[in-house]
N, CA, C and O atoms as a Tinker XYZ file with bonds, in Angstrom:
   460  protein
     1  N     64.746000   12.884000    2.003000    73     2
     2  CA    64.901000   13.733000    3.150000    64     1     3
     3  C     63.784000   13.445000    4.143000    63     2     4     5
     4  O     62.614000   13.380000    3.764000    81     3
     5  N     64.132000   13.277000    5.384000    73     3     6
     6  CA    63.152000   12.969000    6.431000    64     5     7
     7  C     62.386000   14.215000    6.847000    63     6     8     9
     8  O     62.908000   15.330000    6.834000    81     7
     9  N     61.122000   13.987000    7.220000    73     7    10
    10  CA    60.334000   15.040000    7.858000    64     9    11
    11  C     59.928000   14.514000    9.222000    63    10    12    13
    12  O     59.893000   13.305000    9.450000    81    11
    13  N     59.621000   15.440000   10.134000    73    11    14
    14  CA    59.327000   15.064000   11.509000    64    13    15
    15  C     58.027000   15.710000   11.974000    63    14    16    17
    16  O     57.642000   16.777000   11.497000    81    15
    17  N     57.356000   15.041000   12.916000    73    15    18
    18  CA    56.192000   15.600000   13.608000    64    17    19
    19  C     56.437000   15.402000   15.099000    63    18    20    21
    20  O     57.022000   14.402000   15.514000    81    19
    21  N     55.982000   16.369000   15.902000    73    19    22
    22  CA    56.215000   16.336000   17.344000    64    21    23
    23  C     54.902000   16.534000   18.090000    63    22    24    25
    24  O     54.061000   17.334000   17.680000    81    23
    25  N     54.730000   15.800000   19.188000    73    23    26
    26  CA    53.521000   15.898000   20.008000    64    25    27
    27  C     53.911000   15.885000   21.485000    63    26    28    29
    28  O     54.834000   15.176000   21.886000    81    27
    29  N     53.202000   16.673000   22.286000    73    27    30
    30  CA    53.318000   16.656000   23.749000    64    29    31
    31  C     51.947000   16.262000   24.275000    63    30    32    33
    32  O     50.987000   17.017000   24.118000    81    31
    33  N     51.841000   15.102000   24.891000    73    31    34
    34  CA    50.540000   14.576000   25.293000    64    33    35
    35  C     50.470000   14.480000   26.808000    63    34    36    37
    36  O     51.346000   13.903000   27.453000    81    35
    37  N     49.396000   15.064000   27.371000    73    35    38
    38  CA    49.225000   15.052000   28.821000    64    37    39
    39  C     47.788000   14.744000   29.243000    63    38    40    41
    40  O     47.430000   14.932000   30.406000    81    39
    41  N     46.969000   14.277000   28.312000    73    39    42
    42  CA    45.582000   13.918000   28.636000    64    41    43
    43  C     45.290000   12.508000   28.142000    63    42    44    45
    44  O     46.085000   11.921000   27.408000    81    43
    45  N     44.149000   11.972000   28.548000    73    43    46
    46  CA    43.747000   10.642000   28.084000    64    45    47
    47  C     42.986000   10.704000   26.764000    63    46    48    49
    48  O     42.490000    9.683000   26.289000    81    47
    49  N     42.890000   11.884000   26.172000    73    47    50
    50  CA    42.237000   12.006000   24.868000    64    49    51
    51  C     43.047000   11.259000   23.818000    63    50    52    53
    52  O     44.276000   11.230000   23.875000    81    51
    53  N     42.352000   10.654000   22.859000    73    51    54
    54  CA    43.025000    9.986000   21.746000    64    53    55
    55  C     43.630000   11.055000   20.838000    63    54    56    57
    56  O     42.967000   12.033000   20.490000    81    55
    57  N     44.878000   10.863000   20.462000    73    55    58
    58  CA    45.579000   11.798000   19.585000    64    57    59
    59  C     45.922000   11.090000   18.286000    63    58    60    61
    60  O     46.565000   10.040000   18.300000    81    59
    61  N     45.496000   11.656000   17.167000    73    59    62
    62  CA    45.875000   11.124000   15.860000    64    61    63
    63  C     47.257000   11.665000   15.543000    63    62    64    65
    64  O     47.439000   12.868000   15.359000    81    63
    65  N     48.232000   10.762000   15.480000    73    63    66
    66  CA    49.598000   11.211000   15.244000    64    65    67
    67  C     50.034000   10.995000   13.796000    63    66    68    69
    68  O     51.103000   11.456000   13.396000    81    67
    69  N     49.226000   10.309000   13.021000    73    67    70
    70  CA    49.472000   10.179000   11.588000    64    69    71
    71  C     48.126000    9.961000   10.921000    63    70    72    73
    72  O     47.553000    8.875000   11.010000    81    71
    73  N     47.617000   10.993000   10.253000    73    71    74
    74  CA    46.298000   10.928000    9.638000    64    73    75
    75  C     46.328000   10.060000    8.381000    63    74    76    77
    76  O     47.396000    9.752000    7.851000    81    75
    77  N     45.151000    9.674000    7.916000    73    75    78
    78  CA    45.047000    8.889000    6.688000    64    77    79
    79  C     45.468000    9.766000    5.517000    63    78    80    81
    80  O     44.968000   10.879000    5.352000    81    79
    81  N     46.392000    9.258000    4.705000    73    79    82
    82  CA    46.850000    9.988000    3.517000    64    81    83
    83  C     45.805000    9.865000    2.416000    63    82    84    85
    84  O     45.410000    8.758000    2.052000    81    83
    85  N     45.362000   10.990000    1.891000    73    83    86
    86  CA    44.463000   10.946000    0.737000    64    85    87
    87  C     45.312000   11.188000   -0.500000    63    86    88    89
    88  O     46.025000   12.188000   -0.592000    81    87
    89  N     45.231000   10.270000   -1.442000    73    87    90
    90  CA    46.061000   10.321000   -2.631000    64    89    91
    91  C     45.156000   10.463000   -3.847000    63    90    92    93
    92  O     44.228000    9.678000   -4.041000    81    91
    93  N     45.438000   11.470000   -4.659000    73    91    94
    94  CA    44.705000   11.628000   -5.913000    64    93    95
    95  C     45.680000   12.043000   -6.996000    63    94    96    97
    96  O     46.887000   12.103000   -6.761000    81    95
    97  N     45.168000   12.328000   -8.174000    73    95    98
    98  CA    46.041000   12.610000   -9.314000    64    97    99
    99  C     46.814000   13.919000   -9.145000    63    98   100   101
   100  O     47.818000   14.126000   -9.827000    81    99
   101  N     46.371000   14.805000   -8.254000    73    99   102
   102  CA    47.084000   16.075000   -8.066000    64   101   103
   103  C     48.015000   16.051000   -6.854000    63   102   104   105
   104  O     48.679000   17.049000   -6.574000    81   103
   105  N     48.076000   14.931000   -6.129000    73   103   106
   106  CA    48.953000   14.827000   -4.960000    64   105   107
   107  C     50.414000   14.882000   -5.395000    63   106   108   109
   108  O     50.808000   14.273000   -6.390000    81   107
   109  N     51.200000   15.621000   -4.632000    73   107   110
   110  CA    52.634000   15.626000   -4.881000    64   109   111
   111  C     53.312000   14.796000   -3.793000    63   110   112   113
   112  O     52.748000   14.587000   -2.719000    81   111
   113  N     54.489000   14.340000   -4.070000    73   111   114
   114  CA    55.174000   13.409000   -3.164000    64   113   115
   115  C     55.281000   13.947000   -1.745000    63   114   116   117
   116  O     55.183000   13.170000   -0.795000    81   115
   117  N     55.478000   15.255000   -1.570000    73   115   118
   118  CA    55.638000   15.823000   -0.234000    64   117   119
   119  C     54.356000   15.738000    0.579000    63   118   120   121
   120  O     54.408000   15.783000    1.808000    81   119
   121  N     53.209000   15.619000   -0.074000    73   119   122
   122  CA    51.934000   15.538000    0.638000    64   121   123
   123  C     51.656000   14.137000    1.173000    63   122   124   125
   124  O     50.840000   13.971000    2.080000    81   123
   125  N     52.320000   13.144000    0.628000    73   123   126
   126  CA    52.065000   11.756000    1.009000    64   125   127
   127  C     53.156000   11.329000    1.983000    63   126   128   129
   128  O     54.310000   11.149000    1.594000    81   127
   129  N     52.785000   11.169000    3.252000    73   127   130
   130  CA    53.791000   10.829000    4.269000    64   129   131
   131  C     54.040000    9.334000    4.334000    63   130   132   133
   132  O     55.183000    8.915000    4.518000    81   131
   133  N     52.997000    8.513000    4.187000    73   131   134
   134  CA    53.167000    7.075000    4.295000    64   133   135
   135  C     53.389000    6.648000    5.738000    63   134   136   137
   136  O     53.131000    7.412000    6.668000    81   135
   137  N     53.865000    5.432000    5.916000    73   135   138
   138  CA    54.150000    4.921000    7.259000    64   137   139
   139  C     55.353000    5.638000    7.848000    63   138   140   141
   140  O     56.287000    5.986000    7.127000    81   139
   141  N     55.333000    5.859000    9.166000    73   139   142
   142  CA    56.523000    6.444000    9.808000    64   141   143
   143  C     57.712000    5.495000    9.714000    63   142   144   145
   144  O     57.548000    4.276000    9.668000    81   143
   145  N     58.901000    6.067000    9.685000    73   143   146
   146  CA    60.118000    5.263000    9.734000    64   145   147
   147  C     60.462000    4.902000   11.173000    63   146   148   149
   148  O     60.970000    3.818000   11.458000    81   147
   149  N     60.167000    5.849000   12.082000    73   147   150
   150  CA    60.539000    5.676000   13.481000    64   149   151
   151  C     59.617000    6.513000   14.363000    63   150   152   153
   152  O     59.263000    7.637000   14.009000    81   151
   153  N     59.231000    5.960000   15.514000    73   151   154
   154  CA    58.442000    6.692000   16.501000    64   153   155
   155  C     59.181000    6.608000   17.835000    63   154   156   157
   156  O     59.511000    5.519000   18.305000    81   155
   157  N     59.438000    7.769000   18.439000    73   155   158
   158  CA    60.098000    7.847000   19.737000    64   157   159
   159  C     59.107000    8.395000   20.745000    63   158   160   161
   160  O     58.558000    9.479000   20.547000    81   159
   161  N     58.865000    7.654000   21.836000    73   159   162
   162  CA    57.923000    8.067000   22.878000    64   161   163
   163  C     58.667000    8.149000   24.201000    63   162   164   165
   164  O     59.217000    7.153000   24.671000    81   163
   165  N     58.686000    9.330000   24.801000    73   163   166
   166  CA    59.439000    9.573000   26.027000    64   165   167
   167  C     58.488000    9.909000   27.172000    63   166   168   169
   168  O     57.676000   10.827000   27.055000    81   167
   169  N     58.583000    9.177000   28.270000    73   167   170
   170  CA    57.792000    9.459000   29.468000    64   169   171
   171  C     58.536000   10.520000   30.278000    63   170   172   173
   172  O     59.550000   10.237000   30.915000    81   171
   173  N     58.013000   11.745000   30.241000    73   171   174
   174  CA    58.651000   12.870000   30.934000    64   173   175
   175  C     57.976000   13.193000   32.251000    63   174   176   177
   176  O     58.036000   14.335000   32.707000    81   175
   177  N     57.337000   12.220000   32.871000    73   175   178
   178  CA    56.642000   12.478000   34.134000    64   177   179
   179  C     57.608000   13.087000   35.149000    63   178   180   181
   180  O     58.658000   12.518000   35.449000    81   179
   181  N     57.233000   14.253000   35.668000    73   179   182
   182  CA    58.115000   14.992000   36.587000    64   181   183
   183  C     58.362000   14.251000   37.894000    63   182   184   185
   184  O     59.410000   14.436000   38.513000    81   183
   185  N     57.416000   13.413000   38.329000    73   183   186
   186  CA    57.582000   12.707000   39.593000    64   185   187
   187  C     58.169000   11.310000   39.400000    63   186   188   189
   188  O     58.405000   10.598000   40.376000    81   187
   189  N     58.407000   10.912000   38.148000    73   187   190
   190  CA    59.002000    9.600000   37.882000    64   189   191
   191  C     58.008000    8.463000   37.793000    63   190   192   193
   192  O     58.407000    7.298000   37.791000    81   191
   193  N     56.698000    8.777000   37.718000    73   191   194
   194  CA    55.681000    7.732000   37.618000    64   193   195
   195  C     55.709000    7.063000   36.249000    63   194   196   197
   196  O     56.048000    7.682000   35.241000    81   195
   197  N     55.343000    5.773000   36.239000    73   195   198
   198  CA    55.172000    5.053000   34.982000    64   197   199
   199  C     53.938000    5.582000   34.260000    63   198   200   201
   200  O     53.037000    6.143000   34.884000    81   199
   201  N     53.902000    5.399000   32.943000    73   199   202
   202  CA    52.683000    5.711000   32.205000    64   201   203
   203  C     52.298000    4.495000   31.374000    63   202   204   205
   204  O     53.158000    3.713000   30.969000    81   203
   205  N     51.025000    4.343000   31.129000    73   203   206
   206  CA    50.503000    3.250000   30.327000    64   205   207
   207  C     49.954000    3.838000   29.044000    63   206   208   209
   208  O     49.198000    4.809000   29.069000    81   207
   209  N     50.337000    3.242000   27.912000    73   207   210
   210  CA    49.961000    3.802000   26.621000    64   209   211
   211  C     49.323000    2.764000   25.710000    63   210   212   213
   212  O     49.427000    1.558000   25.934000    81   211
   213  N     48.660000    3.270000   24.675000    73   211   214
   214  CA    48.157000    2.455000   23.576000    64   213   215
   215  C     48.549000    3.140000   22.283000    63   214   216   217
   216  O     48.476000    4.364000   22.177000    81   215
   217  N     48.964000    2.361000   21.302000    73   215   218
   218  CA    49.274000    2.846000   19.968000    64   217   219
   219  C     48.568000    1.909000   19.012000    63   218   220   221
   220  O     48.792000    0.699000   19.041000    81   219
   221  N     47.711000    2.464000   18.160000    73   219   222
   222  CA    46.923000    1.592000   17.301000    64   221   223
   223  C     46.579000    2.248000   15.976000    63   222   224   225
   224  O     46.714000    3.459000   15.803000    81   223
   225  N     46.125000    1.406000   15.038000    73   223   226
   226  CA    45.680000    1.848000   13.725000    64   225   227
   227  C     44.159000    1.793000   13.699000    63   226   228   229
   228  O     43.546000    0.881000   14.254000    81   227
   229  N     43.559000    2.787000   13.041000    73   227   230
   230  CA    42.097000    2.825000   12.938000    64   229   231
   231  C     41.728000    3.288000   11.534000    63   230   232   233
   232  O     42.294000    4.252000   11.018000    81   231
   233  N     40.756000    2.581000   10.912000    73   231   234
   234  CA    40.335000    2.994000    9.574000    64   233   235
   235  C     39.410000    4.199000    9.659000    63   234   236   237
   236  O     39.050000    4.629000   10.755000    81   235
   237  N     39.025000    4.742000    8.518000    73   235   238
   238  CA    38.300000    6.023000    8.493000    64   237   239
   239  C     36.935000    5.955000    9.175000    63   238   240   241
   240  O     36.496000    6.962000    9.733000    81   239
   241  N     36.262000    4.843000    9.156000    73   239   242
   242  CA    34.962000    4.741000    9.807000    64   241   243
   243  C     35.041000    4.242000   11.237000    63   242   244   245
   244  O     34.013000    4.026000   11.879000    81   243
   245  N     36.245000    4.058000   11.738000    73   243   246
   246  CA    36.489000    3.514000   13.076000    64   245   247
   247  C     35.825000    2.153000   13.245000    63   246   248   249
   248  O     35.424000    1.778000   14.347000    81   247
   249  N     35.713000    1.419000   12.142000    73   247   250
   250  CA    35.121000    0.081000   12.196000    64   249   251
   251  C     36.167000   -1.004000   12.377000    63   250   252   253
   252  O     35.840000   -2.159000   12.651000    81   251
   253  N     37.436000   -0.620000   12.219000    73   251   254
   254  CA    38.516000   -1.589000   12.375000    64   253   255
   255  C     39.649000   -0.951000   13.177000    63   254   256   257
   256  O     40.151000    0.115000   12.822000    81   255
   257  N     40.041000   -1.613000   14.252000    73   255   258
   258  CA    41.146000   -1.150000   15.089000    64   257   259
   259  C     42.168000   -2.269000   15.192000    63   258   260   261
   260  O     41.828000   -3.412000   15.500000    81   259
   261  N     43.429000   -1.926000   14.931000    73   259   262
   262  CA    44.525000   -2.884000   15.020000    64   261   263
   263  C     45.551000   -2.305000   15.989000    63   262   264   265
   264  O     46.140000   -1.257000   15.723000    81   263
   265  N     45.762000   -2.988000   17.110000    73   263   266
   266  CA    46.693000   -2.494000   18.125000    64   265   267
   267  C     48.133000   -2.855000   17.783000    63   266   268   269
   268  O     48.439000   -3.993000   17.425000    81   267
   269  N     48.997000   -1.875000   17.900000    73   267   270
   270  CA    50.440000   -2.092000   17.812000    64   269   271
   271  C     50.972000   -2.275000   19.231000    63   270   272   273
   272  O     51.768000   -3.177000   19.493000    81   271
   273  N     50.522000   -1.406000   20.150000    73   271   274
   274  CA    50.831000   -1.512000   21.578000    64   273   275
   275  C     49.526000   -1.381000   22.351000    63   274   276   277
   276  O     48.723000   -0.496000   22.053000    81   275
   277  N     49.300000   -2.242000   23.337000    73   275   278
   278  CA    48.089000   -2.171000   24.161000    64   277   279
   279  C     48.479000   -2.325000   25.620000    63   278   280   281
   280  O     49.061000   -3.335000   26.016000    81   279
   281  N     48.151000   -1.312000   26.416000    73   279   282
   282  CA    48.474000   -1.310000   27.844000    64   281   283
   283  C     49.957000   -1.562000   28.109000    63   282   284   285
   284  O     50.320000   -2.360000   28.973000    81   283
   285  N     50.798000   -0.874000   27.359000    73   283   286
   286  CA    52.250000   -0.976000   27.527000    64   285   287
   287  C     52.704000    0.090000   28.516000    63   286   288   289
   288  O     52.313000    1.254000   28.421000    81   287
   289  N     53.520000   -0.319000   29.450000    73   287   290
   290  CA    54.024000    0.593000   30.482000    64   289   291
   291  C     55.396000    1.121000   30.071000    63   290   292   293
   292  O     56.310000    0.358000   29.756000    81   291
   293  N     55.512000    2.466000   30.084000    73   291   294
   294  CA    56.808000    3.115000   29.882000    64   293   295
   295  C     57.228000    3.652000   31.249000    63   294   296   297
   296  O     56.570000    4.543000   31.786000    81   295
   297  N     58.309000    3.126000   31.817000    73   295   298
   298  CA    58.746000    3.607000   33.136000    64   297   299
   299  C     59.088000    5.099000   33.113000    63   298   300   301
   300  O     59.466000    5.643000   32.075000    81   299
   301  N     58.952000    5.743000   34.256000    73   299   302
   302  CA    59.280000    7.164000   34.369000    64   301   303
   303  C     60.693000    7.447000   33.907000    63   302   304   305
   304  O     61.633000    6.753000   34.296000    81   303
   305  N     60.845000    8.475000   33.069000    73   303   306
   306  CA    62.161000    8.854000   32.576000    64   305   307
   307  C     62.703000    7.974000   31.474000    63   306   308   309
   308  O     63.865000    8.110000   31.091000    81   307
   309  N     61.872000    7.059000   30.947000    73   307   310
   310  CA    62.336000    6.144000   29.902000    64   309   311
   311  C     61.763000    6.514000   28.542000    63   310   312   313
   312  O     60.776000    7.242000   28.438000    81   311
   313  N     62.410000    5.991000   27.502000    73   311   314
   314  CA    61.991000    6.233000   26.126000    64   313   315
   315  C     61.772000    4.895000   25.436000    63   314   316   317
   316  O     62.556000    3.962000   25.603000    81   315
   317  N     60.690000    4.812000   24.654000    73   315   318
   318  CA    60.374000    3.632000   23.855000    64   317   319
   319  C     60.486000    4.027000   22.396000    63   318   320   321
   320  O     59.915000    5.035000   21.978000    81   319
   321  N     61.224000    3.235000   21.610000    73   319   322
   322  CA    61.421000    3.526000   20.190000    64   321   323
   323  C     60.886000    2.369000   19.369000    63   322   324   325
   324  O     61.209000    1.209000   19.626000    81   323
   325  N     60.062000    2.693000   18.373000    73   323   326
   326  CA    59.544000    1.700000   17.427000    64   325   327
   327  C     60.020000    2.062000   16.030000    63   326   328   329
   328  O     60.028000    3.233000   15.651000    81   327
   329  N     60.415000    1.053000   15.268000    73   327   330
   330  CA    60.880000    1.260000   13.902000    64   329   331
   331  C     60.181000    0.287000   12.970000    63   330   332   333
   332  O     59.495000   -0.635000   13.411000    81   331
   333  N     60.365000    0.506000   11.676000    73   331   334
   334  CA    59.804000   -0.445000   10.724000    64   333   335
   335  C     60.574000   -1.747000   10.849000    63   334   336   337
   336  O     61.776000   -1.692000   11.109000    81   335
   337  N     59.973000   -2.903000   10.684000    73   335   338
   338  CA    58.664000   -3.151000   10.089000    64   337   339
   339  C     57.494000   -3.114000   11.074000    63   338   340   341
   340  O     56.342000   -3.236000   10.657000    81   339
   341  N     57.764000   -2.948000   12.365000    73   339   342
   342  CA    56.677000   -2.970000   13.356000    64   341   343
   343  C     55.629000   -1.904000   13.110000    63   342   344   345
   344  O     54.458000   -2.120000   13.422000    81   343
   345  N     56.006000   -0.765000   12.565000    73   343   346
   346  CA    55.052000    0.326000   12.361000    64   345   347
   347  C     54.753000    0.567000   10.885000    63   346   348   349
   348  O     54.361000    1.668000   10.501000    81   347
   349  N     54.938000   -0.456000   10.063000    73   347   350
   350  CA    54.648000   -0.343000    8.645000    64   349   351
   351  C     53.166000   -0.650000    8.410000    63   350   352   353
   352  O     52.682000   -1.712000    8.802000    81   351
   353  N     52.442000    0.281000    7.768000    73   351   354
   354  CA    51.014000    0.085000    7.504000    64   353   355
   355  C     50.607000    0.874000    6.271000    63   354   356   357
   356  O     51.358000    1.726000    5.796000    81   355
   357  N     49.414000    0.589000    5.751000    73   355   358
   358  CA    48.877000    1.291000    4.589000    64   357   359
   359  C     48.289000    2.619000    5.055000    63   358   360   361
   360  O     47.206000    2.654000    5.639000    81   359
   361  N     49.003000    3.702000    4.796000    73   359   362
   362  CA    48.583000    5.014000    5.294000    64   361   363
   363  C     47.412000    5.611000    4.530000    63   362   364   365
   364  O     46.909000    6.671000    4.904000    81   363
   365  N     46.970000    4.948000    3.464000    73   363   366
   366  CA    45.774000    5.415000    2.759000    64   365   367
   367  C     44.513000    4.780000    3.337000    63   366   368   369
   368  O     43.401000    5.168000    2.978000    81   367
   369  N     44.679000    3.812000    4.222000    73   367   370
   370  CA    43.535000    3.122000    4.828000    64   369   371
   371  C     43.443000    3.392000    6.331000    63   370   372   373
   372  O     42.345000    3.520000    6.871000    81   371
   373  N     44.584000    3.480000    7.001000    73   371   374
   374  CA    44.607000    3.593000    8.463000    64   373   375
   375  C     45.254000    4.889000    8.953000    63   374   376   377
   376  O     46.183000    5.409000    8.335000    81   375
   377  N     44.747000    5.394000   10.067000    73   375   378
   378  CA    45.370000    6.488000   10.811000    64   377   379
   379  C     46.050000    5.881000   12.031000    63   378   380   381
   380  O     45.549000    4.915000   12.608000    81   379
   381  N     47.179000    6.439000   12.422000    73   379   382
   382  CA    47.913000    5.985000   13.602000    64   381   383
   383  C     47.484000    6.844000   14.783000    63   382   384   385
   384  O     47.561000    8.071000   14.723000    81   383
   385  N     47.030000    6.196000   15.865000    73   383   386
   386  CA    46.503000    6.926000   17.018000    64   385   387
   387  C     47.226000    6.514000   18.287000    63   386   388   389
   388  O     47.679000    5.378000   18.428000    81   387
   389  N     47.322000    7.469000   19.210000    73   387   390
   390  CA    48.017000    7.285000   20.480000    64   389   391
   391  C     47.068000    7.655000   21.608000    63   390   392   393
   392  O     46.315000    8.624000   21.512000    81   391
   393  N     47.116000    6.862000   22.687000    73   391   394
   394  CA    46.317000    7.193000   23.867000    64   393   395
   395  C     47.145000    6.937000   25.111000    63   394   396   397
   396  O     47.732000    5.869000   25.284000    81   395
   397  N     47.177000    7.934000   25.968000    73   395   398
   398  CA    47.784000    7.826000   27.292000    64   397   399
   399  C     46.660000    7.363000   28.212000    63   398   400   401
   400  O     45.724000    8.120000   28.467000    81   399
   401  N     46.739000    6.126000   28.715000    73   399   402
   402  CA    45.596000    5.575000   29.462000    64   401   403
   403  C     45.637000    5.906000   30.947000    63   402   404   405
   404  O     44.619000    5.792000   31.630000    81   403
   405  N     46.788000    6.311000   31.456000    73   403   406
   406  CA    46.873000    6.736000   32.853000    64   405   407
   407  C     47.444000    8.141000   32.900000    63   406   408   409
   408  O     48.470000    8.419000   32.278000    81   407
   409  N     46.792000    9.021000   33.626000    73   407   410
   410  CA    47.256000   10.404000   33.690000    64   409   411
   411  C     47.241000   10.888000   35.124000    63   410   412   413
   412  O     46.209000   10.855000   35.794000    81   411
   413  N     48.391000   11.336000   35.587000    73   411   414
   414  CA    48.513000   12.027000   36.870000    64   413   415
   415  C     48.724000   13.497000   36.550000    63   414   416   417
   416  O     48.832000   13.870000   35.382000    81   415
   417  N     48.781000   14.316000   37.557000    73   415   418
   418  CA    48.947000   15.766000   37.354000    64   417   419
   419  C     50.240000   16.095000   36.619000    63   418   420   421
   420  O     50.333000   17.118000   35.942000    81   419
   421  N     51.238000   15.223000   36.755000    73   419   422
   422  CA    52.545000   15.503000   36.169000    64   421   423
   423  C     52.820000   14.688000   34.908000    63   422   424   425
   424  O     53.915000   14.774000   34.352000    81   423
   425  N     51.855000   13.902000   34.448000    73   423   426
   426  CA    52.078000   12.991000   33.319000    64   425   427
   427  C     52.292000   13.758000   32.023000    63   426   428   429
   428  O     51.525000   14.664000   31.696000    81   427
   429  N     53.327000   13.396000   31.292000    73   427   430
   430  CA    53.618000   14.013000   30.000000    64   429   431
   431  C     54.415000   13.035000   29.151000    63   430   432   433
   432  O     55.443000   12.514000   29.583000    81   431
   433  N     53.929000   12.790000   27.934000    73   431   434
   434  CA    54.643000   11.946000   26.983000    64   433   435
   435  C     54.971000   12.796000   25.773000    63   434   436   437
   436  O     54.086000   13.420000   25.187000    81   435
   437  N     56.233000   12.822000   25.400000    73   435   438
   438  CA    56.668000   13.499000   24.185000    64   437   439
   439  C     56.824000   12.448000   23.091000    63   438   440   441
   440  O     57.393000   11.381000   23.320000    81   439
   441  N     56.317000   12.758000   21.907000    73   439   442
   442  CA    56.401000   11.834000   20.774000    64   441   443
   443  C     57.061000   12.548000   19.610000    63   442   444   445
   444  O     56.721000   13.684000   19.281000    81   443
   445  N     58.014000   11.859000   18.992000    73   443   446
   446  CA    58.649000   12.346000   17.766000    64   445   447
   447  C     58.451000   11.276000   16.707000    63   446   448   449
   448  O     58.745000   10.104000   16.939000    81   447
   449  N     57.950000   11.681000   15.541000    73   447   450
   450  CA    57.738000   10.756000   14.450000    64   449   451
   451  C     58.607000   11.186000   13.268000    63   450   452   453
   452  O     58.616000   12.352000   12.873000    81   451
   453  N     59.328000   10.229000   12.720000    73   451   454
   454  CA    60.137000   10.477000   11.521000    64   453   455
   455  C     59.478000    9.795000   10.338000    63   454   456   457
   456  O     59.158000    8.608000   10.392000    81   455
   457  N     59.278000   10.549000    9.271000    73   455   458
   458  CA    58.717000   10.002000    8.017000    64   457   459
   459  C     59.802000    9.910000    6.967000    63   458   460
   460  O     59.541000    9.476000    5.845000    81   459
């Protein structure tokens, strides 16, 4: 059964959209999300402006960054969808992070993640 996470992003702050999974002997399957199956990113800018985004993996000490998307433009009113294998990663080592690099007063990106 799929689970979902939703985000509404309107700032240039980095947003962790999939945290590092900590796995131990007491973890139950529902606690371990793993890599997302699908990520949907929608540019909902009210004025129709393009937005520039970054999607990347970062380890716990922020000593390693691996970009999935870097300076990618999503046109106003458009949606970008990523699926596996492009977003397949070791969720016990890396967190998935999103950054909106350009922000106008009306900039808004909605993100839906399916696990």
